[in-house]
PDB file of C-alpha atoms in Angstrom:
ATOM      1  CA  UNK A   2      22.226 -43.677 -65.719  1.00  0.00           C
ATOM      2  CA  UNK A   3      25.870 -43.045 -66.614  1.00  0.00           C
ATOM      3  CA  UNK A   4      27.416 -40.368 -64.391  1.00  0.00           C
ATOM      4  CA  UNK A   5      24.129 -39.621 -62.609  1.00  0.00           C
ATOM      5  CA  UNK A   6      25.050 -41.285 -59.340  1.00  0.00           C
ATOM      6  CA  UNK A   7      22.061 -39.755 -57.562  1.00  0.00           C
ATOM      7  CA  UNK A   8      19.675 -41.587 -59.902  1.00  0.00           C
ATOM      8  CA  UNK A   9      21.429 -44.874 -59.060  1.00  0.00           C
ATOM      9  CA  UNK A  10      21.055 -44.158 -55.339  1.00  0.00           C
ATOM     10  CA  UNK A  11      17.394 -43.185 -55.713  1.00  0.00           C
ATOM     11  CA  UNK A  12      16.588 -46.214 -57.888  1.00  0.00           C
ATOM     12  CA  UNK A  13      17.886 -48.473 -55.135  1.00  0.00           C
ATOM     13  CA  UNK A  14      16.067 -46.490 -52.426  1.00  0.00           C
ATOM     14  CA  UNK A  15      12.805 -46.909 -54.370  1.00  0.00           C
ATOM     15  CA  UNK A  16      13.349 -50.682 -54.480  1.00  0.00           C
ATOM     16  CA  UNK A  17      13.116 -50.977 -50.676  1.00  0.00           C
ATOM     17  CA  UNK A  18      10.430 -53.214 -49.246  1.00  0.00           C
ATOM     18  CA  UNK A  19      11.177 -52.896 -45.512  1.00  0.00           C
ATOM     19  CA  UNK A  20      14.383 -51.064 -44.524  1.00  0.00           C
ATOM     20  CA  UNK A  21      16.890 -48.435 -45.639  1.00  0.00           C
ATOM     21  CA  UNK A  22      19.808 -47.815 -43.315  1.00  0.00           C
ATOM     22  CA  UNK A  23      22.460 -45.286 -44.303  1.00  0.00           C
ATOM     23  CA  UNK A  24      25.883 -44.527 -42.821  1.00  0.00           C
ATOM     24  CA  UNK A  25      27.649 -41.659 -44.555  1.00  0.00           C
ATOM     25  CA  UNK A  26      30.113 -38.941 -43.595  1.00  0.00           C
ATOM     26  CA  UNK A  27      28.083 -36.090 -45.089  1.00  0.00           C
ATOM     27  CA  UNK A  28      24.579 -35.754 -46.540  1.00  0.00           C
ATOM     28  CA  UNK A  29      23.183 -32.718 -48.364  1.00  0.00           C
ATOM     29  CA  UNK A  30      21.228 -34.207 -51.289  1.00  0.00           C
ATOM     30  CA  UNK A  31      17.772 -32.652 -50.956  1.00  0.00           C
ATOM     31  CA  UNK A  32      16.176 -34.783 -53.694  1.00  0.00           C
ATOM     32  CA  UNK A  33      17.493 -37.968 -52.097  1.00  0.00           C
ATOM     33  CA  UNK A  34      16.243 -36.803 -48.684  1.00  0.00           C
ATOM     34  CA  UNK A  35      12.801 -36.234 -50.199  1.00  0.00           C
ATOM     35  CA  UNK A  36      12.874 -39.745 -51.701  1.00  0.00           C
ATOM     36  CA  UNK A  37      13.722 -41.168 -48.261  1.00  0.00           C
ATOM     37  CA  UNK A  38      10.778 -39.262 -46.745  1.00  0.00           C
ATOM     38  CA  UNK A  39       8.506 -40.765 -49.409  1.00  0.00           C
ATOM     39  CA  UNK A  40       9.780 -44.239 -48.555  1.00  0.00           C
ATOM     40  CA  UNK A  41       9.160 -43.615 -44.845  1.00  0.00           C
ATOM     41  CA  UNK A  42       5.589 -42.610 -45.688  1.00  0.00           C
ATOM     42  CA  UNK A  43       5.245 -46.043 -47.358  1.00  0.00           C
ATOM     43  CA  UNK A  44       6.170 -47.677 -44.029  1.00  0.00           C
ATOM     44  CA  UNK A  45       9.843 -48.294 -44.803  1.00  0.00           C
ATOM     45  CA  UNK A  46      12.198 -48.182 -41.771  1.00  0.00           C
ATOM     46  CA  UNK A  47      14.610 -45.368 -42.727  1.00  0.00           C
ATOM     47  CA  UNK A  48      17.584 -44.478 -40.523  1.00  0.00           C
ATOM     48  CA  UNK A  49      20.601 -42.274 -41.199  1.00  0.00           C
ATOM     49  CA  UNK A  50      23.927 -41.954 -39.424  1.00  0.00           C
ATOM     50  CA  UNK A  51      26.375 -39.151 -40.261  1.00  0.00           C
ATOM     51  CA  UNK A  52      29.628 -37.856 -38.864  1.00  0.00           C
ATOM     52  CA  UNK A  53      29.122 -35.686 -35.755  1.00  0.00           C
ATOM     53  CA  UNK A  54      30.440 -32.493 -37.319  1.00  0.00           C
ATOM     54  CA  UNK A  55      28.212 -32.933 -40.364  1.00  0.00           C
ATOM     55  CA  UNK A  56      25.176 -33.395 -38.147  1.00  0.00           C
ATOM     56  CA  UNK A  57      26.011 -30.185 -36.292  1.00  0.00           C
ATOM     57  CA  UNK A  58      27.038 -27.792 -39.023  1.00  0.00           C
ATOM     58  CA  UNK A  59      27.451 -26.740 -42.597  1.00  0.00           C
ATOM     59  CA  UNK A  60      31.201 -26.487 -42.136  1.00  0.00           C
ATOM     60  CA  UNK A  61      33.264 -29.633 -42.077  1.00  0.00           C
ATOM     61  CA  UNK A  62      36.916 -30.280 -41.410  1.00  0.00           C
ATOM     62  CA  UNK A  63      39.250 -29.080 -42.841  1.00  0.00           C
ATOM     63  CA  UNK A  64      37.200 -25.868 -43.243  1.00  0.00           C
ATOM     64  CA  UNK A  65      35.961 -25.675 -39.657  1.00  0.00           C
ATOM     65  CA  UNK A  66      38.847 -23.342 -38.761  1.00  0.00           C
ATOM     66  CA  UNK A  67      37.031 -20.637 -40.765  1.00  0.00           C
ATOM     67  CA  UNK A  68      34.256 -20.464 -38.155  1.00  0.00           C
ATOM     68  CA  UNK A  69      36.374 -18.175 -35.993  1.00  0.00           C
ATOM     69  CA  UNK A  70      36.387 -15.639 -38.842  1.00  0.00           C
ATOM     70  CA  UNK A  71      32.626 -15.737 -39.310  1.00  0.00           C
ATOM     71  CA  UNK A  72      29.847 -14.516 -37.074  1.00  0.00           C
ATOM     72  CA  UNK A  73      27.636 -17.533 -37.600  1.00  0.00           C
ATOM     73  CA  UNK A  74      26.351 -18.049 -34.085  1.00  0.00           C
ATOM     74  CA  UNK A  75      24.708 -21.445 -34.121  1.00  0.00           C
ATOM     75  CA  UNK A  76      25.758 -23.544 -37.077  1.00  0.00           C
ATOM     76  CA  UNK A  77      23.052 -25.143 -39.167  1.00  0.00           C
ATOM     77  CA  UNK A  78      22.421 -28.639 -40.386  1.00  0.00           C
ATOM     78  CA  UNK A  79      22.152 -29.200 -44.116  1.00  0.00           C
ATOM     79  CA  UNK A  80      18.714 -28.736 -45.640  1.00  0.00           C
ATOM     80  CA  UNK A  81      18.653 -32.464 -46.467  1.00  0.00           C
ATOM     81  CA  UNK A  82      19.213 -33.460 -42.825  1.00  0.00           C
ATOM     82  CA  UNK A  83      16.506 -31.013 -41.722  1.00  0.00           C
ATOM     83  CA  UNK A  84      14.075 -32.593 -44.206  1.00  0.00           C
ATOM     84  CA  UNK A  85      14.817 -36.045 -42.781  1.00  0.00           C
ATOM     85  CA  UNK A  86      14.454 -34.967 -39.158  1.00  0.00           C
ATOM     86  CA  UNK A  87      11.259 -32.998 -39.849  1.00  0.00           C
ATOM     87  CA  UNK A  88       9.770 -36.176 -41.327  1.00  0.00           C
ATOM     88  CA  UNK A  89      10.643 -38.135 -38.196  1.00  0.00           C
ATOM     89  CA  UNK A  90      13.511 -40.068 -39.754  1.00  0.00           C
ATOM     90  CA  UNK A  91      16.158 -40.782 -37.112  1.00  0.00           C
ATOM     91  CA  UNK A  92      19.408 -38.973 -37.935  1.00  0.00           C
ATOM     92  CA  UNK A  93      22.154 -39.987 -35.533  1.00  0.00           C
ATOM     93  CA  UNK A  94      25.719 -38.874 -35.377  1.00  0.00           C
ATOM     94  CA  UNK A  95      28.642 -41.089 -34.507  1.00  0.00           C
ATOM     95  CA  UNK A  96      29.016 -39.659 -30.989  1.00  0.00           C
ATOM     96  CA  UNK A  97      25.916 -41.431 -29.639  1.00  0.00           C
ATOM     97  CA  UNK A  98      25.404 -38.488 -27.282  1.00  0.00           C
ATOM     98  CA  UNK A  99      28.881 -38.644 -25.744  1.00  0.00           C
ATOM     99  CA  UNK A 100      30.732 -36.040 -27.800  1.00  0.00           C
ATOM    100  CA  UNK A 101      32.521 -36.864 -30.999  1.00  0.00           C
ATOM    101  CA  UNK A 102      34.113 -40.280 -31.036  1.00  0.00           C
ATOM    102  CA  UNK A 103      36.330 -39.468 -33.991  1.00  0.00           C
ATOM    103  CA  UNK A 104      35.832 -39.449 -37.716  1.00  0.00           C
ATOM    104  CA  UNK A 105      33.106 -41.668 -39.136  1.00  0.00           C
ATOM    105  CA  UNK A 106      33.862 -41.799 -42.836  1.00  0.00           C
ATOM    106  CA  UNK A 107      31.553 -44.585 -44.041  1.00  0.00           C
ATOM    107  CA  UNK A 108      29.679 -44.321 -47.302  1.00  0.00           C
ATOM    108  CA  UNK A 109      27.047 -47.029 -47.605  1.00  0.00           C
ATOM    109  CA  UNK A 110      23.329 -47.729 -47.816  1.00  0.00           C
ATOM    110  CA  UNK A 111      21.845 -51.066 -46.779  1.00  0.00           C
ATOM    111  CA  UNK A 112      18.476 -51.838 -48.302  1.00  0.00           C
ATOM    112  CA  UNK A 113      16.359 -54.727 -47.004  1.00  0.00           C
ATOM    113  CA  UNK A 114      19.486 -56.450 -45.647  1.00  0.00           C
ATOM    114  CA  UNK A 115      20.077 -57.502 -49.244  1.00  0.00           C
ATOM    115  CA  UNK A 116      21.362 -54.564 -51.308  1.00  0.00           C
ATOM    116  CA  UNK A 117      24.482 -52.571 -50.429  1.00  0.00           C
ATOM    117  CA  UNK A 118      25.244 -49.305 -52.218  1.00  0.00           C
ATOM    118  CA  UNK A 119      28.752 -48.089 -51.457  1.00  0.00           C
ATOM    119  CA  UNK A 120      31.649 -46.264 -53.061  1.00  0.00           C
ATOM    120  CA  UNK A 121      33.840 -43.198 -52.860  1.00  0.00           C
ATOM    121  CA  UNK A 122      31.079 -40.567 -52.813  1.00  0.00           C
ATOM    122  CA  UNK A 123      29.398 -38.922 -49.862  1.00  0.00           C
ATOM    123  CA  UNK A 124      25.735 -38.067 -50.352  1.00  0.00           C
ATOM    124  CA  UNK A 125      26.603 -34.479 -51.290  1.00  0.00           C
ATOM    125  CA  UNK A 126      26.009 -32.349 -54.355  1.00  0.00           C
ATOM    126  CA  UNK A 127      29.746 -31.938 -54.972  1.00  0.00           C
ATOM    127  CA  UNK A 128      30.559 -35.649 -54.606  1.00  0.00           C
ATOM    128  CA  UNK A 129      27.592 -36.811 -56.664  1.00  0.00           C
ATOM    129  CA  UNK A 130      27.335 -34.076 -59.315  1.00  0.00           C
ATOM    130  CA  UNK A 131      30.616 -32.120 -59.176  1.00  0.00           C
ATOM    131  CA  UNK A 132      31.158 -28.526 -58.070  1.00  0.00           C
ATOM    132  CA  UNK A 133      28.314 -26.359 -59.374  1.00  0.00           C
ATOM    133  CA  UNK A 134      30.639 -23.340 -59.555  1.00  0.00           C
ATOM    134  CA  UNK A 135      33.290 -25.217 -61.559  1.00  0.00           C
ATOM    135  CA  UNK A 136      31.840 -26.541 -64.843  1.00  0.00           C
ATOM    136  CA  UNK A 137      35.019 -28.536 -65.471  1.00  0.00           C
ATOM    137  CA  UNK A 138      34.143 -30.696 -62.445  1.00  0.00           C
ATOM    138  CA  UNK A 139      30.737 -31.711 -63.819  1.00  0.00           C
ATOM    139  CA  UNK A 140      30.458 -35.406 -64.405  1.00  0.00           C
ATOM    140  CA  UNK A 141      32.068 -37.399 -61.695  1.00  0.00           C
ATOM    141  CA  UNK A 142      35.346 -38.801 -60.487  1.00  0.00           C
ATOM    142  CA  UNK A 143      33.568 -40.779 -57.758  1.00  0.00           C
ATOM    143  CA  UNK A 144      32.173 -44.251 -58.082  1.00  0.00           C
ATOM    144  CA  UNK A 145      29.329 -46.335 -56.695  1.00  0.00           C
ATOM    145  CA  UNK A 146      29.098 -50.085 -56.371  1.00  0.00           C
ATOM    146  CA  UNK A 147      25.797 -51.869 -55.911  1.00  0.00           C
ATOM    147  CA  UNK A 148      25.922 -55.358 -54.403  1.00  0.00           C
ATOM    148  CA  UNK A 149      22.935 -57.628 -54.214  1.00  0.00           C
ATOM    149  CA  UNK A 150      24.335 -59.782 -51.432  1.00  0.00           C
ATOM    150  CA  UNK A 151      22.379 -61.143 -48.498  1.00  0.00           C
ATOM    151  CA  UNK A 152      25.609 -62.266 -46.734  1.00  0.00           C
ATOM    152  CA  UNK A 153      27.328 -58.847 -47.092  1.00  0.00           C
ATOM    153  CA  UNK A 154      24.473 -56.568 -46.041  1.00  0.00           C
ATOM    154  CA  UNK A 155      23.824 -58.030 -42.562  1.00  0.00           C
ATOM    155  CA  UNK A 156      27.565 -58.105 -41.879  1.00  0.00           C
ATOM    156  CA  UNK A 157      27.793 -54.344 -42.475  1.00  0.00           C
ATOM    157  CA  UNK A 158      24.688 -53.544 -40.471  1.00  0.00           C
ATOM    158  CA  UNK A 159      25.802 -55.634 -37.475  1.00  0.00           C
ATOM    159  CA  UNK A 160      29.093 -53.726 -37.357  1.00  0.00           C
ATOM    160  CA  UNK A 161      27.640 -50.246 -37.872  1.00  0.00           C
ATOM    161  CA  UNK A 162      24.000 -49.921 -36.828  1.00  0.00           C
ATOM    162  CA  UNK A 163      22.789 -46.507 -38.001  1.00  0.00           C
TER     163      UNK A 163
END
């Protein structure tokens, strides 16, 4: 699997037997979203929590200041988040309906309250695969850790229920 962090994420998603809960700052991986939809169709409980701004728009801090220079009207969610929502997968933001409660910068998946996938990468093309427009960035400076730990997984999910 080497530098293909998305394949590591998807391999662990495919291993789910009952639940996949994700808390991540940003999510735009279409292939991973499609894999989550497939798992939901198998009866797996899939839930996703993202940062409020990521749930609302394509533009994230620190680039949000550019919105005033663009005539975007309504901002759009990433294609990956739309795929999840269209499949009936709950996608919550960290505001819980009360306006943004600050930055939610988690990066973890909990699978079956047993496996934790975490690391430095958001679930985005640039974090997982590098910048498509900059070939020198291909490969990856981010990392993923996969823990098979029944004591760790419930501890994370009790603190941050997606």
